[in-house]
Amino acid sequence: MNIRANILLRVYLSFGLIVLLAVAVLVRLCDVQFVEGAKWRAMADSLSTKYINIEAARGNIYSNDGSLLATSVPEYELHMDVFAGGIQDNDVFYGKVDSLALRLSQFFGDKTPKAYARFLRSARQDTARYLLIKRKVNYQDLKTIRTFPLFNIGKYTGGLIAIQKNKRILPFQALAARTIGYKNVNVANAVGLEGAYSDYINGESGKRLVQRIAGGVWMPVNEEAEIAPKDGADIISTIDINMQDLAQNALEKQLIASDAHHGSVILMEVATGEVRAVANFTRVSKGVYKELFNYAIAGNQDPGSTFKLASYMALLEDKKVDTNTLVNTGNYRIPGHTIRDSHGSIGVVTVKQAFEESSNAAIAELVNTHYKEEQSRFTDHLYDWHLNEKLGLQIPGEAKPVVKNPKNKSWNKNMTLPQMAYGYEMQLTPLKLLSFYNAVANNGRYVAPIFVKEIRRLGNPIEQFKARVVNEKICSDETLGKAKALLEGVFLNGTGRSLASPFYRIAGKTGTAQVADGNRGYKAKKQYQSSFCGYFPADKPKYSLMVTVNDPQGLYYAALVAGPPFREIADRIYASDMQMYNEVTDRLVGNTVSPQAKAGQSKDIKKVYQAFGIKSLYAAKSDYFNSIDTTNGIVFQEYSDVKGYMPNINGMGLKDALYLVGNAGLKAQVKGSGKVFSQSIPAGSKIGKGLSVQIELN
């Protein structure tokens, strides 16, 4: 083969290979474009754009009186697209960037105008499309920022991108904070109303399309959401913000005074079971307490003497004793242990006196004597009263009560029963025990406490809640009457007599219990829980109240430690609740004379009569007038003040009379008290400044 033929062969082979490769590439391009096109386009879209969730505004939580306990407020994260449609032109951007930098510097105060200008110019050079300007900007500030140079060119073309986020705030801060709770993505660890009702409060998330840009940043494609979020529903709680404030202040003050480790207060409305206040504080340092744990619903401990009510009610219901039955106090010996009264023996007394003076020995002897041969009969009462069960609260975290029975492995036939009688060998939460006392106050109707009474969306109720009835009647009316008398006797004659009020009656029981020091038991360190559980007013119960103070230093008796906050809370609620005062019976009879009133300022008289619901027949428009009593309401006589003439002050109180006389330029000499019935210068007489007028009151 000659050289020419050899060269041509090589050229043809090379050209053929090139053509073959080109055909293969073309075939593969067609395959990618037409056969696998949908697959690759979807993958490309998923890498460059995606939908993200937009958090909905969480619903509000309101108190029983309409106060806002928790709400969501919009908070914005501000970004800037330095190549937005309206500012792409360099003349527009660079012509106003310094003015924008000055306004940002003046508004935020975190950088100098020059620093902001360099920051924005550098972003322009780097073609930044999603430059972070500021986080945590409120709505009012955002409205102002929209008026800044460049940003005011247009909502979508000026470069400002505002990403809304929702910030949860508590207007009353620490008040009821633990009960309100907080959002927790871990449902198993839900806290308070926020956690329990998150399905209602959270609302439904929206969707926004975002695009991936340089640096791995995702920028919204559109300013508006593709799917708008649906705001959450509102929760109407049973908490009364004023009562909550009162409960927290009273508890914290006592904890500081006693240098106690922790304590709780629960206030509950007797008839409805609605919880009006829950306070829990734990010592974090000397004299400083914070709400770290909800002891009221999760703090299981030996209830101590406050449990004696249940023991006496079991005895009374089974007719083992009556309130006048005699019993020994002081010491009661059982195998391996002696039960003592801390205040010593008060001799042989009635059951009523033993309860009032909180004798441990007396109740231990009574229960052990009457139930020793049938121990389950005593515990059956406790189980019938559901003291061994959870209340099924609307908020999470409730501890399960521990109430033994003879079938339990830890039951000691010699020791368990008598010690249960005065509140040991069991574990109850403060709210559990309060609910039992509340049942006594509620004439035997045992209701489970509630924290939420209504759920609303856009102001319309979508669900309402009533207290669940645990037991329609816990015992006979006879037992209830005697139990109420025992509880009232504590304040009249017993351990709570120093806390009795002269204005209203209180029923309740003190409790001082030695509690275990964790796993180290009772002997490692003596710790006490002081508690006070009861209701008021005793004759017509409206509220039940439980106060516990744990590990107080120094004095630890309940009447001295838990009693003062109980009395303070009860006093202030009673003083502020007109419905709890003794009602005055309205008696409507013929020829009733309307009450007399002093002449004086018209607006004051009108206000008083309107408050008493008295019909007032007046058309007077002057500032002062006299009132005339009639059987058909109050007729007012208008007073006309003429300058230079003696005013008519007859029938006025001294304050109004002196005001008018002084304005007329007269000097007054006053005699007597009451209202004006005589004036030395007759009304309507011409007068001059400086004259003296004698005013006589009666």
XYZ file of C-alpha atoms in Angstrom:
698
model
C 0.000 0.000 0.000
C 1.384 3.353 -1.039
C 1.696 6.239 1.313
C -1.316 8.133 -0.133
C -3.693 5.234 0.431
C -2.423 4.726 3.975
C -3.026 8.376 4.830
C -6.548 8.331 3.368
C -7.424 5.199 5.363
C -6.371 6.857 8.557
C -8.347 9.998 7.719
C -11.486 7.989 6.969
C -11.150 6.022 10.212
C -10.697 9.186 12.258
C -13.619 10.890 10.569
C -15.788 7.839 11.072
C -14.983 7.708 14.758
C -15.801 11.403 15.088
C -19.122 10.945 13.295
C -19.914 7.895 15.396
C -19.165 9.805 18.598
C -21.289 12.749 17.430
C -24.199 10.414 16.651
C -23.861 8.797 20.124
C -23.904 12.209 21.775
C -26.924 13.257 19.737
C -28.773 10.061 20.644
C -28.003 10.562 24.326
C -29.150 14.179 24.156
C -32.426 13.117 22.634
C -32.835 10.446 25.290
C -32.199 12.920 28.099
C -34.375 15.584 26.502
C -37.378 13.544 25.455
C -37.281 10.131 27.176
C -35.919 11.129 30.622
C -36.774 14.812 30.371
C -39.553 14.825 32.978
C -37.356 13.062 35.512
C -34.425 15.456 35.146
C -36.620 18.555 35.061
C -38.236 17.481 38.351
C -34.826 16.896 39.871
C -33.604 20.304 38.704
C -36.653 21.983 40.152
C -36.209 20.194 43.475
C -32.615 21.359 43.696
C -33.347 25.007 42.881
C -36.843 25.570 44.324
C -38.942 24.080 47.080
C -41.915 24.824 49.307
C -41.362 25.664 52.938
C -43.916 25.884 55.735
C -45.084 29.271 56.989
C -45.873 29.110 60.679
C -49.424 30.162 61.527
C -50.071 32.723 64.247
C -50.808 30.764 67.408
C -54.125 31.398 69.125
C -54.385 33.576 72.216
C -54.930 32.360 75.752
C -57.300 34.459 77.853
C -58.045 34.510 81.555
C -61.525 34.066 82.971
C -61.946 37.844 83.225
C -60.859 38.453 79.626
C -57.238 39.433 80.292
C -54.708 38.306 77.701
C -52.397 35.657 79.190
C -50.495 34.636 76.054
C -50.460 35.933 72.503
C -48.400 35.884 69.313
C -47.030 39.079 67.843
C -45.450 39.310 64.373
C -41.712 39.756 64.231
C -39.836 40.277 60.988
C -36.476 39.305 59.538
C -35.431 41.926 56.983
C -33.418 41.055 53.880
C -32.561 43.028 50.736
C -32.324 42.035 47.095
C -29.824 44.588 45.809
C -30.778 43.748 42.219
C -34.548 43.969 42.600
C -36.540 45.200 39.613
C -36.809 48.831 40.659
C -33.153 49.278 41.658
C -31.291 47.352 38.955
C -30.100 50.602 37.382
C -26.788 51.717 38.902
C -27.822 55.374 38.869
C -30.884 54.596 40.977
C -29.015 52.370 43.446
C -25.868 54.437 43.917
C -27.850 57.670 43.871
C -29.785 56.700 47.013
C -27.652 54.104 48.785
C -25.972 56.712 51.017
C -29.350 58.120 52.047
C -30.522 54.606 52.875
C -27.368 53.959 54.908
C -27.952 57.167 56.901
C -31.561 56.232 57.703
C -30.624 52.676 58.717
C -27.859 53.984 60.967
C -30.172 56.510 62.618
C -32.944 53.964 63.078
C -31.008 50.953 64.383
C -27.995 52.747 65.847
C -25.765 49.657 65.479
C -23.492 50.939 62.671
C -22.276 54.274 61.385
C -23.683 55.610 58.088
C -20.322 54.931 56.411
C -20.318 51.326 57.658
C -23.828 50.765 56.304
C -22.867 52.360 52.983
C -19.809 50.084 52.618
C -21.959 47.095 53.591
C -24.571 47.831 50.911
C -22.068 48.750 48.190
C -20.105 45.556 48.838
C -23.309 43.529 48.563
C -24.009 45.192 45.203
C -20.603 44.212 43.935
C -21.176 40.623 45.128
C -24.629 40.602 43.450
C -26.296 39.682 46.760
C -29.950 38.766 46.270
C -30.854 38.023 49.896
C -28.760 40.295 52.090
C -29.629 40.121 55.811
C -30.355 43.618 57.164
C -31.894 43.011 60.606
C -33.618 40.371 62.683
C -36.433 40.788 65.230
C -38.112 43.874 63.808
C -41.670 44.625 64.936
C -44.504 45.642 62.634
C -44.482 49.340 63.540
C -40.761 49.546 62.795
C -41.301 47.694 59.527
C -43.838 50.317 58.407
C -41.282 53.038 59.082
C -38.479 51.157 57.305
C -40.620 50.782 54.176
C -40.455 54.587 53.803
C -36.632 54.633 53.598
C -34.868 55.509 50.307
C -34.774 52.625 47.791
C -37.225 50.618 49.961
C -39.979 53.140 49.165
C -39.751 52.547 45.405
C -42.255 49.720 45.694
C -43.263 46.837 47.888
C -41.781 44.297 45.496
C -39.341 46.400 43.490
C -37.475 48.350 46.177
C -35.453 45.345 47.301
C -36.835 44.992 50.849
C -37.836 41.430 51.744
C -39.662 41.011 55.086
C -39.999 37.448 56.384
C -42.629 37.224 59.103
C -42.046 35.107 62.180
C -44.323 34.859 65.209
C -43.063 35.630 68.690
C -44.947 34.285 71.716
C -45.256 36.722 74.600
C -46.875 36.626 78.062
C -48.279 40.106 78.825
C -48.296 39.365 82.568
C -44.875 37.684 82.383
C -44.483 35.386 85.421
C -48.174 35.294 86.355
C -49.484 31.738 85.826
C -46.505 31.071 83.535
C -46.277 27.380 84.406
C -50.009 26.857 83.942
C -49.938 28.671 80.592
C -46.925 26.558 79.618
C -45.049 26.770 76.336
C -44.850 25.155 72.938
C -42.809 21.983 72.836
C -42.242 19.970 69.668
C -41.974 16.887 71.860
C -45.630 16.136 72.591
C -44.656 13.697 75.344
C -43.155 16.613 77.267
C -45.996 19.056 76.656
C -46.244 21.774 79.302
C -49.352 23.631 80.477
C -52.227 24.834 78.330
C -49.891 25.615 75.409
C -48.858 21.975 75.295
C -52.207 20.365 76.070
C -54.157 22.369 73.475
C -51.467 22.734 70.831
C -53.712 21.121 68.189
C -56.130 24.029 68.597
C -53.624 26.814 69.268
C -51.098 25.988 66.535
C -53.404 26.563 63.582
C -52.494 25.294 60.106
C -49.207 26.150 58.413
C -49.095 27.837 55.020
C -46.708 27.272 52.091
C -44.190 29.558 50.414
C -42.085 28.860 47.321
C -38.374 29.575 47.811
C -35.447 29.419 45.403
C -31.887 28.434 46.120
C -29.359 31.121 45.290
C -25.597 31.517 45.620
C -24.203 30.501 48.977
C -26.926 27.905 49.565
C -29.430 30.556 50.720
C -33.120 30.012 50.081
C -34.906 33.176 48.981
C -38.700 33.566 48.624
C -39.795 33.622 44.997
C -42.869 35.697 45.795
C -43.550 38.145 48.593
C -46.951 36.610 49.295
C -47.490 33.036 50.447
C -48.766 30.515 47.924
C -50.983 28.987 50.634
C -51.894 31.357 53.447
C -51.587 29.981 56.998
C -54.710 29.528 59.138
C -54.390 31.152 62.554
C -54.938 29.060 65.680
C -57.999 29.063 67.908
C -58.200 30.997 71.184
C -58.324 29.358 74.603
C -60.493 30.802 77.404
C -58.977 29.600 80.659
C -60.505 29.600 84.134
C -57.602 31.565 85.638
C -58.492 34.924 87.194
C -55.491 37.196 86.740
C -56.143 39.230 89.897
C -56.506 36.116 92.040
C -53.410 34.642 90.401
C -51.427 37.757 91.270
C -52.705 37.607 94.841
C -51.852 33.910 95.207
C -48.320 34.301 93.854
C -47.526 37.319 96.010
C -48.863 35.716 99.198
C -46.990 32.463 98.554
C -43.697 34.096 97.607
C -43.804 36.357 100.660
C -44.271 33.371 102.976
C -41.594 31.283 101.263
C -39.072 34.098 101.708
C -40.070 34.587 105.355
C -39.717 30.839 106.063
C -36.693 30.314 103.784
C -38.596 27.281 102.478
C -37.493 25.162 99.541
C -40.738 25.298 97.595
C -44.473 25.746 97.905
C -47.741 25.906 96.029
C -51.174 27.524 96.171
C -54.340 26.384 94.415
C -57.606 28.320 94.414
C -60.707 26.630 93.047
C -64.354 27.628 92.646
C -66.448 25.167 94.632
C -69.529 24.720 92.446
C -67.894 24.725 89.005
C -64.509 23.160 89.725
C -62.863 25.998 87.793
C -59.309 26.678 88.960
C -58.905 30.412 89.547
C -55.214 30.444 90.516
C -52.229 28.077 90.610
C -48.920 29.251 92.042
C -45.713 27.215 92.327
C -42.328 28.496 93.450
C -38.934 26.871 93.985
C -35.980 28.487 95.742
C -33.100 29.142 93.329
C -31.022 31.202 95.761
C -31.461 32.922 99.096
C -34.684 34.931 98.920
C -35.160 34.288 95.183
C -37.942 32.008 93.943
C -38.975 30.989 90.448
C -41.668 28.807 88.917
C -39.723 25.714 87.861
C -42.069 22.824 88.636
C -45.831 22.442 89.004
C -45.993 21.018 92.526
C -49.750 21.571 92.662
C -50.497 18.823 90.129
C -47.264 16.804 90.051
C -45.912 17.079 93.615
C -46.855 13.735 95.182
C -46.122 13.669 98.942
C -47.494 12.427 102.266
C -50.462 14.733 102.934
C -50.169 14.534 106.715
C -52.955 15.784 108.964
C -55.006 17.312 106.157
C -55.874 13.699 105.243
C -57.556 13.164 108.635
C -60.783 14.522 107.167
C -61.083 11.384 105.011
C -60.308 9.133 107.993
C -62.952 10.719 110.196
C -65.492 10.668 107.362
C -64.958 6.900 106.929
C -65.548 6.381 110.665
C -68.639 8.590 110.651
C -70.069 7.008 107.501
C -69.705 3.518 108.988
C -71.137 4.847 112.293
C -68.087 3.589 114.150
C -67.932 6.866 116.094
C -69.824 10.094 116.527
C -68.446 13.573 117.097
C -69.042 13.256 120.860
C -67.320 9.850 121.173
C -64.438 9.972 123.690
C -60.869 9.064 122.676
C -57.378 9.144 124.213
C -54.680 11.531 122.970
C -50.941 11.692 123.556
C -49.324 8.378 122.608
C -50.621 5.293 120.837
C -48.427 2.206 120.675
C -48.455 -0.207 117.768
C -45.973 -3.062 117.206
C -42.585 -1.540 116.451
C -43.686 2.093 116.694
C -45.256 4.716 118.967
C -47.501 7.346 117.434
C -47.153 10.638 119.318
C -48.839 13.999 119.365
C -46.238 16.699 118.894
C -48.081 19.060 121.246
C -48.425 16.386 123.920
C -51.507 14.772 125.379
C -54.691 16.784 125.928
C -56.241 13.873 127.813
C -59.444 12.076 126.991
C -61.452 14.275 124.636
C -64.314 14.021 122.166
C -63.737 13.078 118.553
C -64.566 16.653 117.609
C -61.879 18.049 119.947
C -59.342 15.472 118.743
C -59.922 16.601 115.152
C -59.771 20.295 116.059
C -56.466 19.836 117.907
C -55.154 17.465 115.194
C -54.290 14.527 117.446
C -52.363 11.839 115.541
C -52.698 9.334 118.359
C -56.467 9.718 118.527
C -57.207 9.077 114.850
C -54.633 6.253 114.663
C -56.299 4.515 117.622
C -59.804 5.034 116.259
C -59.026 3.694 112.779
C -56.872 0.818 114.020
C -59.405 -0.228 116.631
C -62.457 -0.200 114.370
C -60.881 -1.519 111.159
C -58.116 -3.816 112.400
C -60.108 -6.943 111.641
C -61.423 -5.654 108.296
C -58.687 -3.327 107.052
C -59.913 -3.311 103.466
C -63.166 -1.719 104.610
C -61.270 1.469 105.428
C -59.344 1.535 102.146
C -62.537 0.716 100.233
C -63.856 4.145 101.276
C -60.737 5.799 99.856
C -61.121 3.891 96.607
C -64.852 4.679 96.432
C -63.870 8.342 96.716
C -61.407 7.785 93.808
C -58.489 9.056 95.872
C -56.322 6.419 94.187
C -57.042 7.702 90.676
C -55.840 10.570 88.567
C -58.235 13.456 88.129
C -57.843 13.463 84.348
C -56.793 17.106 84.182
C -56.819 19.224 81.042
C -53.114 19.971 81.411
C -50.348 17.335 81.349
C -48.069 16.282 84.166
C -50.529 15.021 86.788
C -48.908 12.552 89.187
C -50.732 9.306 89.926
C -51.826 9.053 93.577
C -50.449 6.243 95.703
C -53.082 4.846 98.078
C -52.350 1.375 99.425
C -54.736 -1.466 100.197
C -54.203 -4.784 102.019
C -53.433 -6.548 98.713
C -50.274 -4.484 98.162
C -46.972 -6.227 98.913
C -45.797 -3.282 101.000
C -48.867 -3.439 103.262
C -47.954 -4.090 106.906
C -50.961 -5.356 108.834
C -49.666 -3.826 112.071
C -48.377 -0.448 110.932
C -49.835 0.636 107.588
C -53.451 1.174 108.625
C -52.861 3.364 111.726
C -50.257 5.434 109.856
C -52.558 5.934 106.884
C -55.119 7.311 109.324
C -53.103 10.504 109.800
C -51.758 10.905 106.274
C -48.699 8.682 105.881
C -48.007 5.553 103.800
C -49.568 7.308 100.775
C -48.790 9.950 98.156
C -51.258 12.650 97.083
C -50.852 15.881 95.151
C -52.116 19.158 96.650
C -54.759 19.449 93.917
C -55.982 15.905 94.567
C -56.530 16.625 98.252
C -58.092 20.018 97.536
C -60.590 18.364 95.190
C -61.728 16.112 98.042
C -62.221 19.086 100.383
C -64.014 20.852 97.548
C -66.444 17.916 97.355
C -67.312 18.364 101.040
C -67.889 22.086 100.468
C -69.985 21.222 97.385
C -72.426 19.130 99.448
C -70.779 15.869 98.453
C -70.556 16.474 94.703
C -67.002 15.579 93.689
C -65.922 17.348 90.481
C -62.579 17.207 88.698
C -60.872 20.614 88.431
C -60.808 22.290 85.023
C -58.417 24.881 83.598
C -60.104 25.612 80.242
C -63.782 26.377 79.811
C -64.029 27.349 76.147
C -62.238 27.317 72.791
C -63.062 30.054 70.287
C -62.222 30.707 66.669
C -62.769 34.206 65.304
C -64.712 35.019 68.450
C -67.164 32.127 68.047
C -67.240 29.202 70.525
C -66.290 25.905 68.891
C -66.019 23.804 72.046
C -67.028 24.299 75.683
C -66.032 22.367 78.782
C -67.719 21.606 82.068
C -66.207 19.928 85.099
C -66.424 16.135 85.016
C -68.357 14.706 87.950
C -66.156 12.100 89.639
C -68.731 11.158 92.268
C -72.221 12.599 92.507
C -72.397 12.018 96.272
C -69.350 10.942 98.243
C -71.246 10.198 101.460
C -74.499 10.696 103.317
C -75.807 14.144 104.210
C -75.452 13.256 107.887
C -71.731 12.577 107.475
C -71.306 15.709 105.374
C -72.920 17.854 108.056
C -70.664 16.449 110.747
C -67.558 16.779 108.538
C -68.351 20.441 107.887
C -68.801 21.043 111.615
C -65.406 19.449 112.284
C -63.719 21.680 109.698
C -65.335 24.822 111.075
C -64.347 23.805 114.596
C -60.663 23.933 113.621
C -61.007 27.716 113.237
C -63.314 28.212 116.179
C -61.569 26.079 118.800
C -58.602 24.259 117.285
C -55.251 24.701 115.570
C -56.606 27.357 113.209
C -58.272 29.608 115.781
C -55.560 32.256 115.431
C -56.515 32.544 111.747
C -60.270 32.914 112.212
C -61.844 36.002 110.667
C -64.395 38.185 112.466
C -66.105 38.954 109.150
C -66.733 35.524 107.664
C -66.417 31.860 108.588
C -63.661 29.572 107.326
C -63.654 25.771 107.327
C -60.465 23.788 106.900
C -57.678 21.709 108.367
C -54.027 22.288 109.157
C -51.429 19.673 108.258
C -47.824 19.330 109.377
C -46.121 16.261 107.917
C -42.551 15.037 108.061
C -41.542 14.175 104.517
C -38.796 11.952 103.177
C -35.546 13.511 102.017
C -35.494 11.868 98.598
C -34.055 8.356 98.636
C -32.413 8.992 101.999
C -35.694 8.596 103.821
C -37.011 10.320 106.934
C -33.951 10.024 109.170
C -31.297 11.664 106.990
C -32.667 15.167 107.504
C -35.897 16.240 109.122
C -38.000 18.004 106.525
C -41.576 19.123 106.962
C -44.454 20.040 104.751
C -46.851 22.596 106.203
C -50.229 22.670 104.545
C -53.593 24.309 104.994
C -56.654 23.109 103.089
C -60.160 24.506 103.380
C -62.951 26.603 101.927
C -64.765 29.885 102.552
C -67.228 31.306 103.461
C -68.101 28.210 105.494
C -71.846 28.890 105.545
C -72.056 29.333 101.763
C -68.808 28.010 100.226
C -67.647 29.701 97.046
C -63.901 28.997 96.966
C -61.700 26.159 98.167
C -58.026 26.836 98.815
C -54.892 24.773 99.423
C -51.536 26.169 100.568
C -48.403 24.033 100.957
C -44.954 25.128 102.120
C -42.145 22.565 101.956
C -39.033 22.467 104.104
C -39.506 25.726 106.030
C -36.612 26.656 108.292
C -37.303 27.298 111.962
C -41.054 27.238 112.621
C -42.813 24.551 110.627
C -46.286 24.177 112.160
C -48.961 24.671 109.527
C -50.936 27.350 111.361
C -47.800 29.509 111.515
C -46.415 28.786 108.049
C -49.212 27.815 105.632
C -51.913 29.660 107.582
C -50.872 33.296 106.929
C -50.981 33.064 103.095
C -54.286 31.153 103.333
C -55.817 33.897 105.468
C -54.366 36.698 103.304
C -55.745 35.221 100.101
C -59.143 34.477 101.633
C -59.419 37.952 103.200
C -58.649 39.824 100.020
C -60.931 37.694 97.864
C -63.764 38.077 100.354
C -63.231 41.839 100.529
C -63.337 42.203 96.756
C -66.246 39.862 96.002
C -69.568 41.530 96.767
C -71.434 38.289 96.073
C -69.965 36.677 99.181
C -71.266 39.307 101.585
C -74.454 38.537 103.465
C -77.241 39.384 101.087
C -79.661 42.122 102.119
C -83.238 41.061 101.466
C -85.209 43.488 99.310
C -88.564 44.348 100.865
C -90.859 46.333 98.627
C -93.824 47.793 100.536
C -96.325 50.528 99.805
C -95.644 54.214 100.529
C -91.882 53.640 100.606
C -90.020 56.906 101.087
C -86.927 57.367 98.951
C -83.680 58.032 100.828
C -82.740 61.603 101.578
C -79.699 63.187 99.968
C -77.791 66.365 100.575
C -78.005 69.050 97.946
C -74.803 69.395 95.975
C -73.111 68.576 92.695
C -75.562 67.040 90.276
C -73.155 64.483 88.802
C -72.316 63.069 92.255
C -75.960 62.740 93.281
C -76.918 61.108 89.985
C -74.080 58.602 90.292
C -75.067 57.539 93.810
C -78.759 57.163 92.992
C -78.006 55.201 89.832
C -75.745 52.851 91.785
C -78.629 52.081 94.152
C -81.084 51.701 91.299
C -83.273 54.602 92.468
C -85.540 56.231 89.947
C -84.488 59.846 89.408
C -86.845 62.391 87.837
C -84.585 65.206 86.749
C -84.151 67.361 83.725
C -81.813 69.845 85.348
C -78.641 70.771 83.504
C -76.903 72.929 86.128
C -73.886 71.745 88.115
C -75.735 71.963 91.462
C -79.263 71.152 92.575
C -81.342 70.212 95.609
C -83.239 66.921 95.891
C -86.796 66.569 97.168
C -87.986 63.208 98.565
C -91.137 61.736 97.026
C -92.685 58.299 96.922
C -92.439 58.252 93.129
C -88.674 58.668 92.868
C -86.351 61.602 93.366
C -87.302 65.022 92.041
C -84.444 67.467 91.697
C -84.769 71.219 92.115
C -82.326 73.056 89.858
C -79.976 75.579 91.439
C -79.208 78.799 89.523
C -76.014 80.667 90.397
C -76.303 84.421 89.760
C -73.170 86.504 90.216
C -73.467 89.187 92.950
C -76.357 87.422 94.716
C -76.359 85.086 97.727
C -76.448 81.418 96.600
C -78.968 78.988 98.030
C -76.904 76.521 100.063
C -79.773 75.079 102.066
C -79.609 71.265 102.254
C -75.981 71.055 101.095
C -73.089 69.376 102.793
C -70.405 71.638 104.217
C -67.913 70.929 101.415
C -70.255 72.089 98.624
C -71.607 74.998 100.695
C -68.130 76.396 101.428
C -67.182 76.041 97.769
C -70.134 78.167 96.602
C -69.788 80.708 99.405
C -66.100 81.079 98.676
C -66.723 81.557 94.982
C -69.208 84.305 95.853
C -66.443 86.140 97.780
C -67.985 85.625 101.233
C -66.382 84.604 104.510
C -68.145 81.702 106.216
C -68.586 81.019 109.923
C -69.780 77.474 110.529
C -71.701 75.992 113.428
C -72.929 72.419 113.934
C -72.589 69.361 111.705
C -74.628 67.592 109.066
C -76.178 69.550 106.219
C -77.026 73.276 105.936
C -80.411 74.203 107.332
C -79.819 77.929 108.001
C -77.845 80.743 106.332
C -77.663 84.276 107.799
C -77.907 85.962 104.373
C -81.117 84.865 102.625
C -80.738 83.247 99.220
C -81.099 85.731 96.382
C -79.955 88.760 98.454
C -77.518 91.141 96.789
C -74.027 90.764 98.303
C -70.555 92.241 98.114
C -67.178 90.637 98.436
C -65.765 90.186 101.950
C -69.115 89.947 103.744
C -69.450 87.377 106.558
C -72.178 84.722 106.424
C -73.266 82.471 109.309
C -73.879 78.859 108.262
C -75.635 76.481 110.640
C -75.619 72.734 110.076
C -77.935 70.097 111.484
